[in-house]
PDB file of C-alpha atoms in Angstrom:
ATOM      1  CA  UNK W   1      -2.521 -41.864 102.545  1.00 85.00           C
ATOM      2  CA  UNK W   2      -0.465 -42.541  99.182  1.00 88.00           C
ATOM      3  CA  UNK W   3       2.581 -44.974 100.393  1.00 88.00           C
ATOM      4  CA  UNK W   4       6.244 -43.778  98.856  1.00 88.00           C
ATOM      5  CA  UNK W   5       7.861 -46.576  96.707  1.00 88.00           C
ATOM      6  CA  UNK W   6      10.176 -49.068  98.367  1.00 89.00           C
ATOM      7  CA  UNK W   7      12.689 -47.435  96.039  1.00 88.00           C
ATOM      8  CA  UNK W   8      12.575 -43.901  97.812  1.00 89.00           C
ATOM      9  CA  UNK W   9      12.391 -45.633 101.181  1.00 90.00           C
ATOM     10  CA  UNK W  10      15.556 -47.860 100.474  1.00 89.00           C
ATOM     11  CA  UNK W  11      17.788 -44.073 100.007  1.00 90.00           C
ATOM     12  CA  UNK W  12      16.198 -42.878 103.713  1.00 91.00           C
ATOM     13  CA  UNK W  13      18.075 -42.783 106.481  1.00 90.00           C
ATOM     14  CA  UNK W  14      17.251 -44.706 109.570  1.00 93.00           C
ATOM     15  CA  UNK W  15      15.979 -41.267 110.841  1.00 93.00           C
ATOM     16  CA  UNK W  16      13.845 -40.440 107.930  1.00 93.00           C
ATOM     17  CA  UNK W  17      12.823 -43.886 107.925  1.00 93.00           C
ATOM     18  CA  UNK W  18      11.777 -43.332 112.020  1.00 94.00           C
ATOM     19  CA  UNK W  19      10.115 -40.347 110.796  1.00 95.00           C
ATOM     20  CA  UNK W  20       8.447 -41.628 107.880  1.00 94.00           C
ATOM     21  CA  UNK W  21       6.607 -44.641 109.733  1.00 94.00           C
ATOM     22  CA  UNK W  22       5.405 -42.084 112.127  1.00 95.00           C
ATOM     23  CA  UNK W  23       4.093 -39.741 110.053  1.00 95.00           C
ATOM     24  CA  UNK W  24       2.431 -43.033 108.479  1.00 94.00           C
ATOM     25  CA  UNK W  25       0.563 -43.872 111.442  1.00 95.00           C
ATOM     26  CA  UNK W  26      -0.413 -40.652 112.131  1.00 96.00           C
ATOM     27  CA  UNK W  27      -2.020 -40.228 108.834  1.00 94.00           C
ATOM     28  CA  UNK W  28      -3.394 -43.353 109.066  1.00 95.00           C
ATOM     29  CA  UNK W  29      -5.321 -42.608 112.528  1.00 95.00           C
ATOM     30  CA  UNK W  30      -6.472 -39.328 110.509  1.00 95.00           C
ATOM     31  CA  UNK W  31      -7.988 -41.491 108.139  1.00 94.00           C
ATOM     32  CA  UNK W  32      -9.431 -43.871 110.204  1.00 95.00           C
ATOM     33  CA  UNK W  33     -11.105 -40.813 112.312  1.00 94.00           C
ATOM     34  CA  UNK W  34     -12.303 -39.287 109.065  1.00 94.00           C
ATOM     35  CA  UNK W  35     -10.132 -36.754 109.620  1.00 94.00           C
ATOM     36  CA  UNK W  36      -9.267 -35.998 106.128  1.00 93.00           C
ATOM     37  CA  UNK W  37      -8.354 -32.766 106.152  1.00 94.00           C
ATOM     38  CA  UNK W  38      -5.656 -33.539 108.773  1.00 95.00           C
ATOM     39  CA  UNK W  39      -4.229 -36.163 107.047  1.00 94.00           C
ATOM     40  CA  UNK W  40      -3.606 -34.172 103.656  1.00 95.00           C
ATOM     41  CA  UNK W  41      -1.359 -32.111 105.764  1.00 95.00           C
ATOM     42  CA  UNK W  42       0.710 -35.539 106.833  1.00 95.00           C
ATOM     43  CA  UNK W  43       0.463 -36.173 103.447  1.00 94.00           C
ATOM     44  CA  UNK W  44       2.057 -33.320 102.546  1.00 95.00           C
ATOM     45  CA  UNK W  45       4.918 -33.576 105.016  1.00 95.00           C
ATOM     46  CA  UNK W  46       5.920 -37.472 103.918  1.00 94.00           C
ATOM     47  CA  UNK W  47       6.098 -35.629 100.437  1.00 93.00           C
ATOM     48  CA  UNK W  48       8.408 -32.639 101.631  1.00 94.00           C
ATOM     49  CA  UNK W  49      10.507 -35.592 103.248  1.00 94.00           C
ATOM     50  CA  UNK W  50      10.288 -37.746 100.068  1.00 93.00           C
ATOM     51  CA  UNK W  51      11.486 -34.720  98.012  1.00 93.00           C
ATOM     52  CA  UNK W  52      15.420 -35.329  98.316  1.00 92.00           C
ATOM     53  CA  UNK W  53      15.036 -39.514  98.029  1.00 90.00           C
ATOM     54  CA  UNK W  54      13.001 -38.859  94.968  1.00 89.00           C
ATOM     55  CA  UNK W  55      15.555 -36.579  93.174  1.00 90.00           C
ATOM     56  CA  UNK W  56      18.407 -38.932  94.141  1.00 88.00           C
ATOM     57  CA  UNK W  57      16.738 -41.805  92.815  1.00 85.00           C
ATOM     58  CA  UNK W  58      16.237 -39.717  89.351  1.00 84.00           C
ATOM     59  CA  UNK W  59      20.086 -39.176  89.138  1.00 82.00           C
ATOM     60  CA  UNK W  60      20.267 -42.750  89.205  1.00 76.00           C
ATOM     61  CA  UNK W  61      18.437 -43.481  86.767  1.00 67.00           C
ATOM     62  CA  UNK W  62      19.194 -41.310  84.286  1.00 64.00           C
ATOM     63  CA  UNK W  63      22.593 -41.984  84.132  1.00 63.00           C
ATOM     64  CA  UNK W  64      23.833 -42.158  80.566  1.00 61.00           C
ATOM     65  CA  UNK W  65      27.463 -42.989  81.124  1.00 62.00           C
ATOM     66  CA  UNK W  66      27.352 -45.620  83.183  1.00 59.00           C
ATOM     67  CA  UNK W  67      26.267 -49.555  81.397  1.00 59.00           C
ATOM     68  CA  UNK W  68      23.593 -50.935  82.434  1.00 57.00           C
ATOM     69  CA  UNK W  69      25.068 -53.798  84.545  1.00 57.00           C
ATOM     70  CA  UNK W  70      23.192 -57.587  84.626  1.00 57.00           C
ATOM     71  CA  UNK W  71      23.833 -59.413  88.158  1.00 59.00           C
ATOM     72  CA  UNK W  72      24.517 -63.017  87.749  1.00 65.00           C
ATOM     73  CA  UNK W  73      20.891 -65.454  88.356  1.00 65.00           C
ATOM     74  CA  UNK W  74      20.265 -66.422  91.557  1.00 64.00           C
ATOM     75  CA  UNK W  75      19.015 -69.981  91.645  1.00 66.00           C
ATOM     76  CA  UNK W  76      17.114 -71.109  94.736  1.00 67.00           C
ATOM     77  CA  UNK W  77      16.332 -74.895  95.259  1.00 68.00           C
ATOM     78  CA  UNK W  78      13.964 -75.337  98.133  1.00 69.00           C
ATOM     79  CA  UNK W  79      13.498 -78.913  97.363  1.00 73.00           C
ATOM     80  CA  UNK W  80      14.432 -81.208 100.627  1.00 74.00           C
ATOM     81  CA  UNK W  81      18.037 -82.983  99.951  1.00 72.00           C
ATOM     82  CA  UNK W  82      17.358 -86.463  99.418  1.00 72.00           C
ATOM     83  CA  UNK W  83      20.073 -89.097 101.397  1.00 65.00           C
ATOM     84  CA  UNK W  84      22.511 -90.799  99.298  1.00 62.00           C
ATOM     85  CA  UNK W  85      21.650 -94.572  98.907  1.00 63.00           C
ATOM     86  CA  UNK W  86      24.438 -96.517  99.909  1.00 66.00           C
ATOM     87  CA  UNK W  87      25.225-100.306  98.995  1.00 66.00           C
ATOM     88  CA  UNK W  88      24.301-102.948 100.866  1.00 68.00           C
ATOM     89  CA  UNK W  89      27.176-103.990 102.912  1.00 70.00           C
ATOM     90  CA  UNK W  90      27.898-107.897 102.063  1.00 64.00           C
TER      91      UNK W  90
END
């Protein structure tokens, strides 16, 4: 079984997405039984049910009118906080 991006998968609905995983697994089991020929047919289906993510995602992208916008950087600092060191107290 060929996986669909995690682009394609982020424009599914929660159904599709239902439907998606379970056509997975099914495909998967195909596989596993050597059942080949069976799971070219799932394969086939997660494609017809790719089909209208995949176009979307091409309008998208190929968007000439709209700039190409830069999100500020995200900086994470996993480093443990270190107490503040307080005078000694005369």
């Amino acid at each position: 079984m060929r996986p669909i991006s995690v682009q394609v998968r982020g424009l599914f609905s929660r159904e599709e997405m239902d439907r998606y995983n379970n056509l997975w697994e099914v495909g998967k089991f195909c596989e596993s039984q050597g059942r080949f020929d069976l799971a070219r047919i799932v394969q086939h289906e997660v494609e017809l049910l790719a089909q209208p993510a995949v176009e979307k995602l091409r309008t998208y992208e190929n968007r000439a009118d709209s700039p190409t916008t830069v999100g500020a950087p995200v900086i994470i600092d996993n480093r443990p906080r270190q107490a503040a060191v307080e005078p000694p107290q005369e």
